[in-house]
Every structure is written in C-alpha cells, then in structure tokens.
Amino acid sequence: MPGAGTPFNEVFPTFLWFSIAIGVFVAVWLCLNLILFRTPKGTKRRRPKDAPKPGMFPHHRGNLRLELLWTVIPSLIVAYLTFATLAPLDEVWGTPDNPVRIQVTGSQWVWAFTYENGTTSYAHLDVRCGVAYEARITSTDVIHSLFIPQYGVKEDAVRGVDTKLTFTPTETGTFPILCAEYCGLSHAAMQATLTVHGPCPSG
Amino acid sequence: MAVCLLLVLGAVAPASLSLSGGISSPTLPAEGCTCHGGGKPGAVTPHLDGVPSQYEPSKVYQLNISIEGGPPIGGVNAGGFNLAATGGAFLSLNETTQVFPSGEIGHTTAGNNQRAWVVQWTAPAETDKVVDFRLLTNAVDGSASPDAPDQWNRATAQSMGPDASAPTTSTELIDGPTAFVLLAMAMLAIVVYALIPKGWSKEDFYQTIWAYLTTTDHKRVGMLYIATGFAFFFLGGIMALLIRVQLAFPENDFLSPSQYNQAFTMHGTTMIFLAAMPIIFGFANFVVPLQIGARDLAFPRINALGYWLLPAGASIIYLGLFTGGTGDVGWTGYPPYSESPTSQSPGTQLWVMGQVLLGISSTLTGVNFIATIMTLRAPGVTLLRVPLFTWSILITVFLLLLAIPVLTIALVMLLLDRLIGTAFFDPSKGGDPVLWQHLFWYFGHPEVYIVIIPAFGVVSEVTATMARRPIFGYRSMVYALVGLGALSYIVWGHHMFTSGANPLFRFLVMFTTMLVAVPTGIKIFNWLATLTGGALVLNTALLFSVGFIATFTMGGISGMFLASIPIDLHFHDTYFVVAHFHYVLFGGTIFAFLSAVYYWYPKITGHFLNERIGLVHFLGTFVGFNVTFYPMHELGLLGMPRRTAFYVAGRGLEFDNLLATVGAFILAVSSALLAVNIVYSRRNRVQAKDDAWESGWSLEWVTSSPPPEHSFLKIPTLLVQSEVEPLPEEQGSPEANPAIGSGLTAAALPKRSRRRTKGSP
Ligand code: HEM
Ligand SMILES: [Cu+2]
Ligand SMILES: [Cu+2]
C-alpha cells in the first residue's frame, strides 16, 4: 500500500467513497427488488398487465425523466472524478526543482541503478529521506517496468526510449522494488531493495 | 525445485549475488549482480569442473571455473563469477577470489580481469546430503557501461553423498501438475460417457458424429461452438487451478517458473479466445436466427468453416505442448520479449500462428452475422424491434470486424520479425515495441467489449422475461450499446499509462475511459428498473443474471480506479487488474452465459435443467468467485505484480493468496455441478413448452422446443402487442395512434410512458 502523501493517496480515497456510495446504492436496490417483487413458488403467480407474449413486440416501458437522470448524474460524477485527478496528475508529470537523478537500467533480470557520481549498483538503491529523485529509466533488452509500491509509481523500461519517474522518500526504511512488466523466465525474481537513509526533514 | 529455490534466494538476498569487482560503489557489500546490466544472457558457456557426482564426506575438492566465449577483452575487466552451494564450504586459494559472509564465493577486484578461477570446496561431513551448485558468470569487454556487450549465463551441478537417495526433484516437477491434469481429464471423460444416451448402438454413435461433422445447420454449429467453448473453459480452468496451487504459498515450487509462465499464457489465451468467444458465438448461432425469424444464417457453409477453423487454431496453439513448451508470452504477447532470443520456443511461434487462424474464423463469423441480421429478419422485425440479445450480437460483430484485422496485421508483423528478421518491433534494430502495444490494444480493448456486450444482451433478455415485464427503456438500452461500441475504440491507451506516451494522449484516454461509466450506468440502472415492479421468478437463470449485475457493477467500479492515472500508476499490472478483469470477464461474461445456459436450455433441448442443482451451482459459483477474486484487490493494493511465478514471504501476501486458492477450488467444484445438472436433467426430464418461461416475447419462443430441423415450420411475423391488445391507457391516446401502423410503435413517446410507469410500483 503506497505511503502517505503519494499522488495515489491523494485520489484513491475520493474514488473509494464514490465507489462505496454507488456500490451500496446498486446493492440495496438489487436486494430490495429481490425481496419485494419475488413471487414465490406455490402462490399463484402474478401476471403483470403488460406481460410479454411470444411473437409480439412488448409494450413500451420506460421513463424518459428517470433515464435522463441516470445519464446526467453519472456524467457529473465522471466530470468530478476527472477534475479530482487533475492536481495529482500534475504532480505525477511535473518535475520537482533540482531533483537528484538516478539512471535506472532494466535487464533480464536485474535492475541497475547509476548514481549522479557515476557509480552503479545492482539490485539495490540507496536514497536519502526528503530528497526529490528523478529516475530516468531504460532497458537493455525486453520491456521491464520499474515498480516501487511504497510510492505507488511505476514506469516502463523500454530499450531506446527514456521514460522517467519521480518520487520523494518521506520515511526511512527498506522497501521492495519490483518489475511489473512480464519480461520472461525470471520476471518474478527481478526484485531489488530500496533503502531510505535518514534523517527525515521534520514537518 | 533447486532452481526455483535459488531464484528466490537471488531475489530476496541481493548479498548472495556475485560482486562485480570492476564496479566501485559506496554500498558495495550489500549489492551484487548477475551481469553488468547489459548484453545478452546465455551467450557464453560457464564451466564448473571438478564437482564430483558423489562426494566423500569432508574431502577437499578443487573446482575449476571458466567462461567460454564472450566479447573481446578490452579494458582492465574481463569477467566475474559467483558460486553458491547448498552444502559444504568454500575456501579462497588466492587473491583473485573471496568468500562472502553468505558462504558463497566470488571474484575480487584483483580477479576481475580474467575468465578462469580455481577455488576449493570441502564436502559436508554428512553422508546423505544432496548438494546443489549454482554458478553465475559474466564476460565483459571492460567498458563497464550499461551498453557493453556483456554476456552472462548460469550453470548448475549436483553432488551426492554416498548415502543420499537419488534426487527426485526433476521428476517431481513434472509429476505434480501432470497428475493433476490427468485427474481432471479422467473426470471429463466420465462426464462425456454419462452424456451418451442409454441404449445407443455403435451406428447411432457414428451417425451422430457424422451429422455434426458435416452440418451447416445454425443450431448444430451453435451446439458445436458451445460444447467446444465449455471444453476449453474446463481446460483453462485447470490451468487456473495450477496457477492457484502454485501461488497458494510463498516461494512455492509446484510449478517451475517456465511452467508457470506457460500456464498463465495458455490460461488467458484459452479463456478469451477458446472459451468466452466460442460460447458467445455458440449462443449467437443458435439464438440469433431464431430471434429474428430466420431459418439459418445468411451463409451457412461459411459459418461451418468459421467453426472448424476454431479447433484447428486451438490445436496449433496447444501443439506447443509437444515441442518443448507452449507459448510463454502472456495473452498480450508484448515484443521485444515475444521475439527475443529468450522466448524462441516453438510454442510461441505456434501461439502466433494459431491466433492468426482464430482471427480468420472470427472475421468470417462476423461478416455472416452482419449479413444475417441486416437481411434475414422476418416480417415485422424492424431494427428497433430486434431483441436486445440480437442487438448486442450485431454491435459485437461490428466491433469484431473492425478490431480483428488490426490484431492479424500485428501478428503477421511479429511473425515476420521472428522468422525473416524484419524489425517492426525490435528496438535493437530501430523498431518500436510500443507500436505493438498500440496495435494490440486497439484490438484488445474492443475485444474485451466483444466478450462483455453479448453478456449485456443475455442479461437484458433474462431480467425482462423472469420479471414478466418488458425491458425498461428498450431504446436507451440500444443507444447505450451503440455508445459503448463507439467508445471502445478511443480508450485503448488506458492499457499504456506507464508506457511513456504523450501526456495529452494519456489524459484524453483517461477521460474517454471514465466516460464509459455513463452508458454502462444506463444499462445497470435499466436492468434494476426492469426488475422493479416485476413478478420475479427467482430461478437459476435469473439468479445468474442478478449475480452478473452485482459482480459486473463491482468490476465496473474497479475499472474507474484504473482509469485514473495516479491510481493506475500503482495498480497497473498488479493483482488489482487481475481482480478487475475477472470481475468483468468471469463475473460478467461467464455469469451471463451461465444464465444463458439455464435460460435457453429448454429451447435447445426441449427440457429444463434442474432448479435445485442449479441453485447450488449458482451459490457455489457466486461465493467461490468472490472468495477467489475479492482478495486480489488487496493483493494489488499491497503491490503484488501479476504474472509472477512466486512471491516472497513477509510482504503480507500470504493470507489473501491462500484464500484465493481456496476460492478457486470452491469454484471448480461448483462448476462441475453444471455437468452433473445436465446429466441429471437428461435422465429426469421436465418437458418444456414452446414458450418455456411463459413470458418471453421474441420469436424463438414461437417455434417448438427444440426447434424443428429448419427452425420454423412457417416464417413467423412479429406483431406489436400495443396494437393487438392495447393497455387501457394506450386506447385512444392521441399520441399513440399516429405511431400505430407506421412501424414506430416502439418509439418512446415520453408523455405516455411517463404516465404509465408512474402507476407501477
Ligand atoms: C476458475 C476460475 C479462474 C481462476 C482461479 C483464474 C485465475 C487467474 C489468475 C490467478 C491469473 C493471474 C495469473 C498471473 O498474472 O500470474 C489469471 C489471469 C488471467 N485470466 Fe483467469 N482465472 C479464472 C477464470 C478466468 C476466466 C473465466 C477468464 C476469461 C473469460 C479469465 C481470463 C484471464 C486472463 C485474460 C488472464 C491474463 C493472462 C495473462 O496475464 O496473460 N480467467 N487468472
Ligand atoms: Cu519483469
Ligand atoms: Cu481496455
């Protein structure tokens, strides 16, 4: 689960609340339907006035106002959710001021991290808390995807393409770095560790 | 087992990987590598000589390590190694090697400009051990840059103590899964045997087979499709169980990584192309001509050809099993992996070729249905009086016709890349791998609509019939279908939010994807409104449709999360996605078509399926489904990537994975109840009338159950109920009259409708 303050966590709760509301609405309506309109076996089955008959296109049934209602309201929700995504999206795509650059190179099946001073380490990345990092990602063979669950980010590593990803550690500790794009036999083993060194800036 | 364990080891303990002395780094002791991050694996041959096949306890052996091949030696560095063993102890003989705290041995900075080393190994004191060796080597050209033409590889060896029992690991690997599959096949054979009617002679048997082999009748072709679809559903299900057994526990080794990768590739490919699509085509074949009052499809022979290409394509895909492994590229087959030297198994080749054949099959079928629905409708069946299932098939085949050629073209490009060395998708030769993603998903997203839209059609039929009322908002249902079909072509980019595409493109796709919620919402609310005020017959068919509404809503909601880019950056390619698409594919398509089985079974066979077994079947499936797939949402949240052959312990993934596996077995057992039900109902027939549910309106309920050889004795005419027996408020309604007779009776005349529905509860 991504940590606090990530773009993921800025939008996720909004979506969650809307989902719960919509889900509960549908579930309640569905259950009420089953409870209220069920005609149990044995009792003489009620035959509605407009019950369809074979070979006849049925009576018209509908309600324009209701149908418009459940066209317009979802549209408004969609508009709102898109809007709610805009600010975090800026954060995802924006580049922080003076980030520390890390060159990340995926190869079957190991991650290589090259620091600004030119040193490279394999399957392990050291970062400092509170510093903004920009990872520039590429691959030497097939497509991989740099995935850091702690920051809720991932970006593909494609040979010949430079992609990037930014993150700012806010907590010290050791976290997994994974590969999220299937890259062959040992895809599952293509893991690395991320160590965040303190101290973290307070506030 | 050993290999798997070592892979895990390599994953969880970076310290156990080899050090590259040619690289200086401030955090040197904590890290390691199997290579310098560049070049190709497998291009050099590591040698590990001196490992005795049987060791003498505590004896000291000298091991020679060398690398054969590799790039010309350029700078100071030439190569490196790391050697691990599951027993005994290593000793460094000179300054070119060192023993790490983990007990492994590797080269030092001093030993970094050579490609051969000598080390010492002391055998364990125990007499009954089996010691596995794993050697990692890399050969470099000295530049130490990521683009260096490094070549690296791995070698293994084994040494046994005098009292060690013969290692069974490798045979074990094959036996577990194989036994599992054989057991399942035996069960299938029992079902097939039970389905053969009593008292059949050999002649009866051959005659029936011959009749099906040579048929062009839409009902029989439909049956063939449905049977084939469910057979592959069974096969895909077995692979799903293999996957789930493997993932039941962390770092499990029931399947090897290679077997696992084949299993999920074949599972996905089978479920989509060989199970879901054939089941849909089967019902379309059987039901659509009946619903529009036609005696057959427009081109019955093409229809039969389309069907027979299906087992042909499927066999080609599965032939991989006998060539040393099936395709292992996922159902999406992303290059450059799918054309890289690491996936050159013949299975992948066969996977591509089989897919091309299946594409041809679907295209033929698509053309046929368009022609049929546009030209063969009986009198009275105007386009806006076509039943919603047929409407959904019409939209589906349009999507199919536009989408499949794109896949076929992409597959042919991939074939050319693989076979004659073109470079459409190979970045090392200037190709563009992301182009495949665009092409694939330009097909792939409509494809997922191809499998869900017919499900919408089924649910529309079932809810209305079992509520004994007309469908609520027939017209808005049709418009929503058309809208969904159109939208499905402008959202493919949502599968590529992490592919580094243009931000504007990503933003637009995010918005169009969210828009999908609107027509989908219309459909869900219309179904709910259809049930409201009905006289619900709560049978298995309706239960599966109600289950569909519940689970599909859930899948739609998780789809909204995935549409939002900041959220998708975390969820993309994790188990959240696996949960999402199973909620729409299994909870959607499969639930709906199980509903279709119960709904049209009396029409197809003339007798009903048993309701009591049906109820258990539904409950088991519904519960098993949610126990299997609901926990996967959390697995995604915790960041478990999909398509991974194992996961490490300690990340909190154990419980949800175990739960999902338990659910999968509940699902498997309850799915078997469908077979039980079919056999049981054949032996205890409850005959069905023509109008089996007593409130279906479309023309399939006019003909007999089962339909006569040419489907209709006489082509029927579809009447309009409000003309034949108008409801009180329809008589003398000023707006109603002009519409009558002009063919527009179905037109929603808002005022009238508003007045009527107000009265209903
Ligand atoms: C018995 C029920 C099923 C179970 C337990 C199951 C389980 C799974 C699991 C665990 C995966 C993920 C494998 C991985 O990423 O490593 C998967 C993938 C997949 N499943 Fe299922 N599944 C079931 C039924 C279905 C059905 C009915 C469909 C479609 C109609 C389906 C379509 C897919 C597809 C398309 C994939 C993706 C394969 C890939 O990554 O290439 N599954 N399934
Ligand atoms: Cu990978
Ligand atoms: Cu899509």
PDB file of C-alpha atoms and ligand atoms in Angstrom, chain A residues 109 111 142-145 178-184 186-188 190, ligand 2:
ATOM      1  CA  TRP A 109      16.563  -9.991 -14.786  1.00  0.00           C
ATOM      2  CA  TRP A 111      17.864  -3.662 -12.051  1.00  0.00           C
ATOM      3  CA  VAL A 142      12.950  -6.515 -23.362  1.00  0.00           C
ATOM      4  CA  ILE A 143      10.416  -4.286 -21.638  1.00  0.00           C
ATOM      5  CA  HIS A 144      10.520  -4.116 -17.871  1.00  0.00           C
ATOM      6  CA  SER A 145       8.648  -1.828 -15.557  1.00  0.00           C
ATOM      7  CA  LEU A 178       9.824  -4.872  -8.352  1.00  0.00           C
ATOM      8  CA  CYS A 179       9.440  -5.457 -12.047  1.00  0.00           C
ATOM      9  CA  ALA A 180       5.847  -5.072 -13.148  1.00  0.00           C
ATOM     10  CA  GLU A 181       6.105  -5.892 -16.832  1.00  0.00           C
ATOM     11  CA  TYR A 182       6.409  -9.560 -17.699  1.00  0.00           C
ATOM     12  CA  CYS A 183       9.928  -9.996 -19.039  1.00  0.00           C
ATOM     13  CA  GLY A 184      10.479 -13.725 -19.293  1.00  0.00           C
ATOM     14  CA  SER A 186      12.700 -14.974 -14.032  1.00  0.00           C
ATOM     15  CA  HIS A 187      10.377 -11.986 -14.121  1.00  0.00           C
ATOM     16  CA  ALA A 188       9.245 -12.789 -10.582  1.00  0.00           C
ATOM     17  CA  MET A 190      13.612  -9.344 -10.774  1.00  0.00           C
TER      18      MET A 190
HETATM   19 CU    CU C   2       9.830  -8.240 -15.429  1.00  0.00          CU
END
